[in-house]
Amino acid sequence: MSQQPRSSSTASNDNWRAGLRPPPRDDRPQTEDVKATKGIEFEDMFLRRELLMGIFEAGFDKPSPIQEESIPMALTKRDILARAKNGTGKTAAFVIPSLQQVDVTKNKIQALVLVPTRELALQTSQVCKNLGKHMGIQVMVTTGGTTLKDDILRLSETVHVLVGTPGRILDLAGKSVADLSECPIFVMDEADKLLSPEFAPVMEQLLTYLPKDRQVMLFSATFPIIVKDFKDKHMNSPFEINLMDELTLRGVTQYYAFVEERQKVHCLNTLFSKLQINQSIIFCNSTNRVELLAKKVTELGYSCFYSHAKMLQSHRNRVFHDFRNGVCRNLVCSDLLTRGIDIQAVNVVINFDLPKNSETYLHRIGRSGRFGHLGLAINLVTYEDRFNLYKIEQELGTEIQPIPHIIDKGLYVAPGAVDEPAGQKPAPQQTQQQQLAQPQQPAPARQQQQQPRGPPPSQQQLQQQQTVYQTNGQPAPRQNGGAGQGAARGYPGAGPAGGRPQAPPVAQR
Ligand SMILES: Nc1ncnc2c1ncn2[C@@H]1O[C@H](COP(=O)(O)OP(=O)(O)OP(=O)(O)O)[C@@H](O)[C@H]1O
Ligand SMILES: [Mg+2]
C-alpha cells in the first residue's frame, strides 16, 4: 500500500476532527442489525487520515457490523464474499478499503465497482466521491443510456475509481478506452444479480481485462447457489462473511392486505389516508402497471413520481434525484429500484403487486428501515398470490401478518412525528417542503423476530381479516385529503410538483 501525500492542510493538524463538518446527528434509535458491533473504531483500521475525514464528514461515527468484518480483511487484499442485511452499510464496506488502496499519484483505474442498475451506479459513485473527497481521488461513473463520446473524453483524463453497469464498462474496455490492465480491485455489488443469466457472460468477459492477481469482492444481501460457480472459478480462497442468521430487517414490520385485483387502487387510497407516510415506494410487477398506477394515484390527488426501465434515462435520473431530495412523497416503480437504492426518508414500502420471488421481496422491503431504522412493508395480496405469500414467508423465515385496522405509528414513525395526524396532507409546496425537511425520530425498534407461521389462510379467513382495506365500490373517505391537484403530477409530462428540488427529508449521507 503506497503512502500518499497529505492533500489537506487540516490533515497535518492534530486537531483534524474539529475542522470537519458532519451532517446533523441522526439520533433515531437503531436496531441490532447495525448496533451489534464488536466495538472497533474507524481509527483502529489504519486508514489514511484523508479517508477518515471523508468517513466522519459523511456522519459515520462507528463502523457497522459488516464494515467491521469486511474492511480490515479487504485491506489485506484478500478476496471477499460478504452477505449482510439491506441497509446495513455494505457500500462503505467495499468503498472504504478500495479507496484506501488507491495511489492518487498514479494515473490508472485502480478500482472497478460494478452494479446492476444505472441509478445504483450514480448513488454508489456519489458515496465514493463523498468518502474520498479529501483524498484527491477521481471517481467516474458510467452507465448505458448516456453518450459514449462523453465517457471517452472523460477517460482521457485521470480516473482512479470507475463505477458503472457491466454492459457500458465492457464496451469501454473492449474499445480500449477504459484501461483495466492495472486495476487491482474488482467489486461486484448486488453480486447475485450480476451473476444472473442477464449479466453473467458480461462479467466473465470483463474479468479478462483485469490483471490475474486482482482482488475480487462480492457483496449482497442474497446469495443464491449460482454464486458458487463464480466463486470456484474466479475467487482465490475468499474470506466469507455471512451476517444473516436471519434474513429480514428487525426494524421493518410486514403486513398483507387481502384484496381483489380491482380493489387494489382503492386499498392504496385507504392506506394513503390512514398511514403517516414520510416517503413511500410502491412497487408494481410491470412497466405498464407502473404507468397506469401512477396515473391513478395522481388522479386520486396524491403527489407521485414514477420510474421504470423503459423511460428515457434523463427522466429516470431526474425522478431519482428529485425523489431523493424530497420533492415528492410517493414513487411508483418497477424492480428497477429494488436493489441497493438508499433513501433514508422512505418509511413505507408497498408491494402493489406481490413479487414473484423471495429475493426480490427481501430487497424491495429493504428500501425502508435503512441503517437499522424503522419501516413498514405492506403487500396487496390477491387470492392467486396466497401460495406465493406463503412461499416467501417460508423461504425468508419471516411472518407477514394480516394488516390490522389501526397500525401502531410507533412501528414506523419517528417519535417526534407520532402526534401528527395520519394521512397525506394537502400539499402547498411550502408545507410539504417544511414537513419533509424534519428528520424523523422512530420509536424504539422491535427486537423480536417473528416465527414462521402455518400454511396459507383460506379465502374465508382472509376476507374476515381484511374488511377495512377492501372496497365497496366507493372511494374511501379521506382523513386528510391528498396532495391537492395542483401538486400532484405524474412524471414525465408535467414534471415534478413545484418543479424545484427541496431539502432532503433527512440528511442523505
Ligand atoms: N458506519 C455508518 N454509520 C452511519 N451510517 C452509515 C454507516 N455506514 C453506512 N451508513 C448509512 O447507511 C445507509 C445504508 O447503507 P448502504 O446503502 O451501504 O446499505 P447496503 O447494505 O448496501 O443496503 P442494500 O442491501 O439495500 O444495498 C446509507 O444511508 C449509509 O450512508
Ligand atoms: Mg447496497
Coordinates of C-alpha atoms and ligand atoms in Angstrom, one line a residue:
M1 CA 0.0 0.0 0.0
S2 CA 1.6 3.2 -1.0
Q3 CA 1.8 6.2 1.2
Q4 CA 0.1 9.3 -0.2
P5 CA 1.0 12.9 0.2
R6 CA -1.4 14.7 2.5
S7 CA -3.9 16.6 0.4
S8 CA -5.2 19.0 3.1
S9 CA -3.6 21.4 5.4
T10 CA -6.2 20.2 8.1
A11 CA -4.7 16.8 7.8
S12 CA -1.4 17.9 9.4
N13 CA -3.3 19.4 12.3
D14 CA -3.6 17.2 15.3
N15 CA -7.0 18.5 15.9
W16 CA -8.1 17.5 12.5
R17 CA -11.6 16.2 13.5
A18 CA -12.6 19.6 14.9
G19 CA -12.4 21.1 11.4
L20 CA -14.8 18.6 9.9
R21 CA -18.5 19.4 9.0
P22 CA -20.5 16.2 9.5
P23 CA -24.3 16.3 8.9
P24 CA -26.6 17.0 11.9
R25 CA -26.6 13.9 14.2
D26 CA -29.3 11.4 13.3
D27 CA -30.5 10.3 16.8
R28 CA -33.2 8.0 15.7
P29 CA -33.0 4.7 17.5
Q30 CA -31.4 1.8 15.6
T31 CA -31.9 -2.0 15.8
E32 CA -29.2 -4.6 16.5
D33 CA -28.9 -5.1 12.7
V34 CA -26.4 -2.2 12.8
K35 CA -25.7 -1.9 16.5
A36 CA -24.4 -5.4 17.3
T37 CA -20.8 -4.5 16.7
K38 CA -17.5 -5.6 18.3
G39 CA -16.6 -2.0 19.2
I40 CA -13.9 -1.5 16.6
E41 CA -13.5 2.2 15.6
F42 CA -12.6 3.5 12.1
E43 CA -9.5 5.0 13.7
D44 CA -8.4 1.4 14.6
M45 CA -8.3 0.4 10.9
F46 CA -5.1 2.1 9.9
L47 CA -6.9 4.2 7.3
R48 CA -5.4 7.3 5.8
R49 CA -6.4 10.5 7.6
E50 CA -7.9 12.0 4.5
L51 CA -10.1 9.0 4.2
L52 CA -11.1 9.2 7.8
M53 CA -12.0 12.8 7.2
G54 CA -14.4 11.8 4.5
I55 CA -15.9 9.0 6.6
F56 CA -16.6 11.3 9.6
E57 CA -17.8 14.0 7.4
A58 CA -20.3 11.6 6.0
G59 CA -21.6 11.2 9.5
F60 CA -20.3 7.7 10.1
D61 CA -19.2 7.6 13.7
K62 CA -18.6 3.9 14.0
P63 CA -18.4 1.0 11.6
S64 CA -21.5 -1.2 11.2
P65 CA -21.1 -4.9 11.7
I66 CA -20.4 -5.6 8.0
Q67 CA -17.9 -2.8 7.9
E68 CA -16.1 -4.2 11.0
E69 CA -15.8 -7.6 9.4
S70 CA -15.0 -6.6 5.8
I71 CA -12.8 -3.5 5.9
P72 CA -9.8 -5.0 7.8
M73 CA -9.8 -8.2 5.8
A74 CA -10.2 -6.4 2.5
L75 CA -7.2 -4.2 3.3
T76 CA -5.1 -7.4 3.4
K77 CA -6.1 -7.7 -0.3
R78 CA -7.9 -11.0 0.2
D79 CA -10.9 -11.9 -1.9
I80 CA -14.2 -11.3 0.0
L81 CA -17.6 -12.8 -0.3
A82 CA -19.9 -10.9 2.0
R83 CA -23.5 -11.2 2.9
A84 CA -25.3 -8.7 5.1
K85 CA -28.8 -7.4 5.5
N86 CA -30.2 -4.5 3.5
G87 CA -29.3 -1.0 4.5
T88 CA -26.5 -2.1 6.9
G89 CA -23.7 -0.3 5.2
K90 CA -22.3 -2.8 2.6
T91 CA -21.4 0.1 0.2
A92 CA -18.9 1.7 2.6
A93 CA -17.7 -1.9 3.5
F94 CA -16.2 -2.1 0.0
V95 CA -15.7 1.5 -0.9
I96 CA -13.5 2.3 2.2
P97 CA -10.9 -0.4 1.6
S98 CA -11.0 0.3 -2.2
L99 CA -10.2 4.0 -1.6
Q100 CA -7.6 3.2 0.9
Q101 CA -5.7 1.2 -1.7
V102 CA -5.7 3.8 -4.4
D103 CA -2.5 5.6 -5.2
V104 CA -3.6 9.0 -6.4
T105 CA -0.2 9.8 -7.9
K106 CA -0.8 7.0 -10.4
N107 CA -2.9 7.9 -13.5
K108 CA -4.7 4.5 -13.7
I109 CA -8.0 3.0 -13.0
Q110 CA -7.4 1.2 -9.7
A111 CA -10.8 0.0 -8.6
L112 CA -13.7 -1.1 -10.7
V113 CA -17.1 -1.2 -9.0
L114 CA -19.9 -2.9 -10.8
V115 CA -23.6 -2.6 -10.0
P116 CA -26.7 -3.8 -11.9
T117 CA -28.6 -0.6 -12.4
R118 CA -27.8 3.0 -13.6
E119 CA -29.4 4.6 -10.5
L120 CA -27.4 2.5 -8.2
A121 CA -24.3 3.4 -10.2
L122 CA -25.0 7.1 -9.7
Q123 CA -25.6 6.5 -6.0
T124 CA -22.5 4.4 -5.4
S125 CA -20.3 6.8 -7.3
Q126 CA -21.6 9.6 -5.0
V127 CA -20.6 7.5 -2.0
C128 CA -17.1 7.1 -3.4
K129 CA -16.9 10.8 -4.0
N130 CA -18.1 11.7 -0.6
L131 CA -15.9 9.3 1.3
G132 CA -12.9 10.1 -0.8
K133 CA -13.4 13.9 -1.0
H134 CA -10.3 14.8 1.0
M135 CA -8.1 12.3 -0.9
G136 CA -7.9 13.8 -4.3
I137 CA -9.4 10.7 -5.8
Q138 CA -11.0 10.9 -9.2
V139 CA -14.2 8.9 -9.5
M140 CA -16.0 8.3 -12.7
V141 CA -19.5 6.8 -13.2
T142 CA -20.5 5.3 -16.5
T143 CA -23.8 3.6 -17.5
G144 CA -25.8 2.8 -20.5
G145 CA -28.3 5.4 -21.7
T146 CA -25.6 8.2 -22.0
T147 CA -23.4 9.1 -24.9
L148 CA -20.3 7.0 -25.3
K149 CA -18.4 10.1 -26.5
D150 CA -18.7 11.8 -23.2
D151 CA -17.2 8.8 -21.5
I152 CA -14.4 8.6 -24.0
L153 CA -13.5 12.2 -23.3
R154 CA -13.7 11.7 -19.5
L155 CA -11.5 8.7 -19.7
S156 CA -8.7 10.7 -21.4
E157 CA -8.4 12.4 -18.0
T158 CA -7.4 10.8 -14.8
V159 CA -9.8 8.2 -13.3
H160 CA -8.9 6.2 -10.2
V161 CA -12.2 4.6 -9.4
L162 CA -14.6 3.5 -12.1
V163 CA -18.2 2.8 -11.1
G164 CA -20.8 1.5 -13.6
T165 CA -23.1 -1.0 -15.1
P166 CA -21.5 -4.0 -16.8
G167 CA -22.5 -3.5 -20.4
R168 CA -21.1 0.0 -20.7
I169 CA -17.9 -0.9 -19.0
L170 CA -17.4 -3.9 -21.2
D171 CA -18.0 -1.6 -24.2
L172 CA -15.3 0.9 -23.0
A173 CA -12.8 -1.9 -22.1
G174 CA -13.4 -3.6 -25.5
K175 CA -12.7 -0.4 -27.3
S176 CA -9.5 0.1 -25.2
V177 CA -10.9 3.3 -23.9
A178 CA -11.0 2.1 -20.3
D179 CA -7.7 0.6 -19.4
L180 CA -8.3 -2.0 -16.7
S181 CA -4.9 -3.8 -17.2
E182 CA -3.5 -2.4 -13.9
C183 CA -6.8 -2.4 -12.0
P184 CA -6.2 -4.5 -8.9
I185 CA -9.7 -4.3 -7.3
F186 CA -12.9 -5.7 -8.8
V187 CA -16.1 -5.2 -6.8
M188 CA -19.5 -6.7 -7.6
D189 CA -22.3 -5.1 -5.6
E190 CA -25.6 -6.9 -5.7
A191 CA -23.3 -9.8 -6.8
D192 CA -26.1 -12.4 -7.2
K193 CA -27.9 -10.1 -9.6
L194 CA -24.7 -9.5 -11.6
L195 CA -24.3 -13.3 -11.8
S196 CA -27.8 -13.9 -13.1
P197 CA -28.0 -15.1 -16.7
E198 CA -28.7 -11.5 -17.8
F199 CA -25.3 -10.3 -16.7
A200 CA -23.1 -13.3 -16.1
P201 CA -21.5 -13.6 -19.6
V202 CA -20.6 -9.9 -19.5
M203 CA -18.9 -10.4 -16.1
E204 CA -16.9 -13.2 -17.4
Q205 CA -15.6 -11.1 -20.3
L206 CA -14.9 -8.1 -18.1
L207 CA -12.7 -10.1 -15.9
T208 CA -10.4 -10.9 -18.8
Y209 CA -9.4 -7.2 -19.0
L210 CA -8.1 -7.2 -15.4
P211 CA -4.8 -8.5 -14.2
K212 CA -4.7 -12.1 -12.9
D213 CA -3.8 -11.2 -9.4
R214 CA -6.8 -8.8 -8.8
Q215 CA -8.8 -8.7 -5.6
V216 CA -12.4 -9.8 -6.1
M217 CA -15.1 -8.6 -3.7
L218 CA -18.7 -9.7 -3.9
F219 CA -21.4 -8.2 -1.7
S220 CA -25.1 -8.8 -1.5
A221 CA -28.0 -9.5 0.9
T222 CA -28.9 -12.5 -1.1
F223 CA -26.5 -15.2 -2.3
P224 CA -28.3 -18.0 -4.2
I225 CA -26.5 -21.1 -5.3
I226 CA -25.4 -19.6 -8.7
V227 CA -22.7 -17.6 -6.9
K228 CA -20.9 -20.8 -6.1
D229 CA -19.7 -21.4 -9.7
F230 CA -18.3 -17.9 -9.9
K231 CA -16.6 -18.3 -6.5
D232 CA -14.9 -21.6 -7.5
K233 CA -13.8 -20.3 -10.9
H234 CA -12.7 -16.7 -10.2
M235 CA -12.0 -16.2 -6.5
N236 CA -9.0 -17.1 -4.5
S237 CA -10.0 -18.7 -1.2
P238 CA -12.3 -15.8 -0.4
F239 CA -12.9 -14.7 3.1
E240 CA -16.6 -15.4 3.6
I241 CA -18.8 -13.2 5.8
N242 CA -22.4 -14.0 6.5
L243 CA -24.1 -11.8 8.9
M244 CA -27.5 -13.0 8.0
D245 CA -28.6 -15.5 10.7
E246 CA -32.0 -14.2 9.9
L247 CA -32.9 -12.5 6.7
T248 CA -35.4 -9.7 7.2
L249 CA -34.7 -6.4 9.0
R250 CA -35.7 -6.2 12.6
G251 CA -37.0 -2.6 12.1
V252 CA -39.4 -3.4 9.3
T253 CA -42.9 -4.6 10.1
Q254 CA -44.6 -6.6 7.3
Y255 CA -48.3 -6.8 6.7
Y256 CA -50.5 -8.1 3.9
A257 CA -53.9 -6.8 2.9
F258 CA -56.1 -9.3 1.1
V259 CA -57.8 -7.7 -1.9
E260 CA -59.2 -8.5 -5.3
E261 CA -57.3 -7.1 -8.2
R262 CA -59.9 -4.5 -9.0
Q263 CA -59.8 -3.3 -5.3
K264 CA -56.1 -2.5 -5.2
V265 CA -56.3 1.1 -6.1
H266 CA -59.0 1.7 -3.6
C267 CA -56.9 -0.1 -1.0
L268 CA -53.9 2.0 -1.8
N269 CA -56.1 5.1 -1.4
T270 CA -57.2 3.9 2.0
L271 CA -53.5 3.3 3.0
F272 CA -52.6 6.8 1.9
S273 CA -55.3 8.2 4.1
K274 CA -54.5 6.2 7.1
L275 CA -50.7 5.9 7.2
Q276 CA -48.2 8.5 8.2
I277 CA -46.0 8.3 5.2
N278 CA -42.8 10.2 5.2
Q279 CA -41.9 8.9 1.8
S280 CA -43.1 5.7 0.1
I281 CA -42.0 3.5 -2.7
I282 CA -44.8 1.5 -4.4
F283 CA -43.7 -1.5 -6.5
C284 CA -45.6 -2.9 -9.5
N285 CA -44.6 -6.0 -11.5
S286 CA -44.5 -4.4 -14.9
T287 CA -43.7 -1.1 -16.5
N288 CA -47.2 -0.8 -17.9
R289 CA -48.7 -1.2 -14.5
V290 CA -46.3 1.4 -13.1
E291 CA -47.6 3.9 -15.5
L292 CA -51.2 3.0 -15.0
L293 CA -50.9 3.1 -11.3
A294 CA -49.0 6.4 -11.2
K295 CA -51.8 7.9 -13.3
K296 CA -54.4 6.6 -10.8
V297 CA -52.5 7.9 -7.8
T298 CA -52.2 11.3 -9.5
E299 CA -55.9 11.3 -10.2
L300 CA -56.6 10.5 -6.6
G301 CA -54.8 13.7 -5.8
Y302 CA -51.6 12.4 -4.3
S303 CA -48.1 13.6 -5.1
C304 CA -46.5 10.9 -7.2
F305 CA -43.5 10.2 -9.4
Y306 CA -42.9 7.0 -11.4
S307 CA -39.8 5.3 -12.9
H308 CA -39.2 2.2 -14.9
A309 CA -36.6 0.8 -17.3
K310 CA -38.4 1.9 -20.5
M311 CA -38.2 5.6 -19.6
L312 CA -35.6 8.0 -21.0
Q313 CA -32.5 7.9 -18.9
S314 CA -32.7 11.7 -18.4
H315 CA -36.2 11.3 -17.0
R316 CA -35.2 8.4 -14.8
N317 CA -32.3 10.4 -13.4
R318 CA -34.5 13.4 -12.7
V319 CA -37.1 11.3 -10.9
F320 CA -34.4 9.6 -8.8
H321 CA -32.7 12.9 -8.0
D322 CA -35.9 14.7 -7.1
F323 CA -37.5 11.9 -5.1
R324 CA -34.3 11.6 -3.1
N325 CA -34.4 15.3 -2.4
G326 CA -37.9 15.1 -1.1
V327 CA -39.7 16.9 -3.9
C328 CA -42.4 14.2 -4.0
R329 CA -43.8 11.9 -1.3
N330 CA -44.6 8.8 -3.3
L331 CA -42.7 6.9 -6.0
V332 CA -44.3 4.2 -8.1
C333 CA -41.7 1.9 -9.8
S334 CA -40.8 -1.4 -11.2
D335 CA -38.0 -3.7 -9.9
L336 CA -35.5 -1.2 -11.4
L337 CA -35.2 0.4 -8.0
T338 CA -35.5 -2.8 -5.9
R339 CA -31.8 -3.2 -5.2
G340 CA -29.4 -1.0 -3.3
I341 CA -31.3 2.2 -3.5
D342 CA -30.8 4.2 -0.3
I343 CA -33.3 6.9 0.6
Q344 CA -33.4 7.3 4.3
A345 CA -36.7 9.2 4.4
V346 CA -38.6 6.2 3.0
N347 CA -40.6 4.7 5.9
V348 CA -43.2 2.8 3.9
V349 CA -42.8 0.3 1.0
I350 CA -46.0 -1.0 -0.7
N351 CA -46.0 -4.1 -2.9
F352 CA -48.9 -3.1 -5.1
D353 CA -48.1 -6.4 -6.8
L354 CA -46.5 -9.2 -4.8
P355 CA -43.1 -10.0 -6.3
K356 CA -42.6 -13.4 -7.8
N357 CA -39.6 -14.5 -5.7
S358 CA -38.4 -14.1 -2.2
E359 CA -35.1 -12.4 -3.1
T360 CA -36.9 -9.6 -4.9
Y361 CA -39.3 -9.3 -1.9
L362 CA -36.4 -9.0 0.5
H363 CA -34.7 -6.3 -1.5
R364 CA -37.9 -4.4 -2.1
I365 CA -38.9 -4.2 1.6
G366 CA -35.3 -3.3 2.4
R367 CA -35.9 0.1 0.8
S368 CA -37.4 1.1 4.1
G369 CA -35.8 0.7 7.5
R370 CA -32.4 1.9 6.3
F371 CA -29.4 1.6 8.6
G372 CA -31.4 -0.1 11.3
H373 CA -34.3 2.4 11.4
L374 CA -38.0 1.6 11.4
G375 CA -40.2 1.0 8.5
L376 CA -43.4 -0.6 7.2
A377 CA -43.9 -3.1 4.3
I378 CA -47.4 -3.6 3.1
N379 CA -48.3 -6.2 0.5
L380 CA -51.6 -6.1 -1.5
V381 CA -52.3 -9.8 -1.9
T382 CA -54.9 -11.4 -4.2
Y383 CA -56.3 -14.9 -3.9
E384 CA -53.9 -16.0 -6.6
D385 CA -51.0 -14.7 -4.6
R386 CA -51.7 -16.7 -1.5
F387 CA -49.3 -19.6 -2.2
N388 CA -46.6 -17.2 -3.2
L389 CA -47.1 -15.2 0.0
Y390 CA -46.7 -18.5 1.9
K391 CA -43.6 -19.4 -0.1
I392 CA -42.0 -16.0 0.6
E393 CA -42.6 -16.4 4.3
Q394 CA -41.2 -19.9 4.3
E395 CA -38.1 -19.0 2.3
L396 CA -37.3 -15.9 4.3
G397 CA -38.3 -17.4 7.7
T398 CA -40.5 -14.5 8.4
E399 CA -44.1 -13.7 9.2
I400 CA -46.2 -11.3 7.2
Q401 CA -49.2 -10.5 9.3
P402 CA -52.7 -9.5 8.2
I403 CA -52.9 -5.8 8.3
P404 CA -54.6 -4.5 11.5
H405 CA -57.4 -1.9 11.4
I406 CA -55.0 0.5 13.1
I407 CA -51.3 0.4 12.6
D408 CA -49.3 1.5 15.6
K409 CA -47.3 4.5 14.4
G410 CA -44.6 3.6 16.9
L411 CA -43.7 0.8 14.4
Y412 CA -42.7 3.1 11.6
V413 CA -43.0 6.8 12.5
A414 CA -40.4 8.8 14.3
P415 CA -41.4 9.6 18.0
G416 CA -41.2 13.3 17.3
A417 CA -43.8 12.9 14.4
V418 CA -46.1 10.4 16.1
D419 CA -48.6 13.1 17.2
E420 CA -49.1 14.4 13.8
P421 CA -52.5 13.4 12.2
A422 CA -52.2 10.4 9.9
G423 CA -52.8 10.5 6.2
Q424 CA -51.1 12.5 3.5
K425 CA -51.8 16.2 3.7
P426 CA -52.8 18.7 1.1
A427 CA -49.5 19.9 0.0
P428 CA -49.0 23.5 -0.8
Q429 CA -45.4 23.2 -1.9
Q430 CA -44.0 25.1 1.1
T431 CA -45.9 22.9 3.6
Q432 CA -44.6 19.8 2.0
Q433 CA -41.1 21.1 2.0
Q434 CA -41.1 22.1 5.6
Q435 CA -42.7 18.9 6.7
L436 CA -40.3 16.6 4.8
A437 CA -37.3 18.6 5.9
Q438 CA -37.8 17.5 9.5
P439 CA -35.7 14.4 10.4
Q440 CA -37.9 11.7 11.7
Q441 CA -37.5 10.0 15.0
P442 CA -38.8 6.5 15.0
A443 CA -39.8 4.7 18.2
P444 CA -37.5 2.0 19.8
A445 CA -37.0 -0.8 17.4
R446 CA -38.9 -4.1 17.5
Q447 CA -36.2 -6.5 18.6
Q448 CA -38.2 -9.8 18.4
Q449 CA -38.0 -11.8 15.2
Q450 CA -41.3 -13.4 14.5
Q451 CA -41.6 -17.1 13.8
P452 CA -42.8 -18.5 10.5
R453 CA -46.4 -19.5 10.6
G454 CA -48.6 -22.2 9.1
P455 CA -49.9 -22.7 5.6
P456 CA -51.7 -20.0 3.7
P457 CA -55.1 -19.0 5.1
S458 CA -58.3 -19.8 3.4
Q459 CA -60.2 -17.3 1.3
Q460 CA -62.8 -17.0 4.1
Q461 CA -60.2 -16.3 6.7
L462 CA -58.5 -13.8 4.6
Q463 CA -61.8 -12.0 3.9
Q464 CA -62.6 -11.8 7.6
Q465 CA -59.3 -10.2 8.4
Q466 CA -59.4 -7.6 5.7
T467 CA -62.7 -5.8 5.7
V468 CA -61.4 -2.3 6.4
Y469 CA -59.0 -2.2 3.4
Q470 CA -61.5 -3.6 0.9
T471 CA -63.5 -1.5 -1.5
N472 CA -67.2 -1.4 -1.5
G473 CA -67.0 0.3 -4.9
Q474 CA -67.0 3.7 -3.4
P475 CA -63.9 5.8 -2.8
A476 CA -62.7 5.6 0.8
P477 CA -63.3 8.8 2.8
R478 CA -60.0 10.6 3.1
Q479 CA -58.9 11.7 6.5
N480 CA -56.5 14.3 5.4
G481 CA -57.0 14.6 1.7
G482 CA -54.4 14.1 -0.9
A483 CA -51.6 16.4 -2.1
G484 CA -54.1 18.6 -3.9
Q485 CA -54.5 18.5 -7.7
G486 CA -52.0 21.3 -8.2
A487 CA -49.2 19.5 -6.5
A488 CA -50.0 16.0 -7.8
R489 CA -48.2 15.2 -11.0
G490 CA -47.1 12.0 -12.7
Y491 CA -43.7 12.0 -14.5
P492 CA -42.8 12.7 -17.2
G493 CA -45.2 15.2 -18.6
A494 CA -46.0 18.0 -16.3
G495 CA -42.8 17.5 -14.4
P496 CA -42.5 17.2 -10.6
A497 CA -44.7 19.1 -8.3
G498 CA -43.5 22.6 -7.9
G499 CA -40.7 21.8 -10.3
R500 CA -37.8 22.5 -8.0
P501 CA -35.7 20.3 -5.7
Q502 CA -36.2 20.7 -2.0
A503 CA -34.1 20.0 1.1
P504 CA -33.6 16.3 1.7
P505 CA -36.1 14.8 4.2
V506 CA -33.3 13.6 6.3
A507 CA -29.6 14.2 5.9
Q508 CA -28.7 12.0 3.0
R509 CA -25.3 10.7 3.5
Ligands
LIG1 N1 -21.0 3.4 9.7 C1 -22.1 4.1 9.4 N2 -22.6 5.0 10.2 C2 -23.8 5.6 9.9 N3 -24.5 5.4 8.8 C3 -24.0 4.6 7.9 C4 -22.7 3.8 8.2 N4 -22.5 3.0 7.1 C5 -23.5 3.3 6.2 N5 -24.4 4.2 6.7 C6 -25.6 4.6 6.0 O1 -26.5 3.5 6.0 C7 -27.3 3.6 4.8 C8 -27.3 2.3 4.1 O2 -26.1 1.9 3.6 P1 -25.9 1.1 2.3 O3 -26.7 1.7 1.2 O4 -24.4 0.9 2.1 O5 -26.6 -0.3 2.7 P2 -26.5 -1.7 2.0 O6 -26.1 -2.7 3.0 O7 -25.7 -1.6 0.8 O8 -28.0 -1.9 1.6 P3 -28.7 -2.7 0.4 O9 -28.6 -4.2 0.7 O10 -30.1 -2.3 0.4 O11 -27.9 -2.4 -0.8 C9 -26.7 4.7 4.0 O12 -27.5 5.9 4.1 C10 -25.4 5.0 4.6 O13 -25.0 6.3 4.4
MG2 MG -26.1 -1.8 -1.2

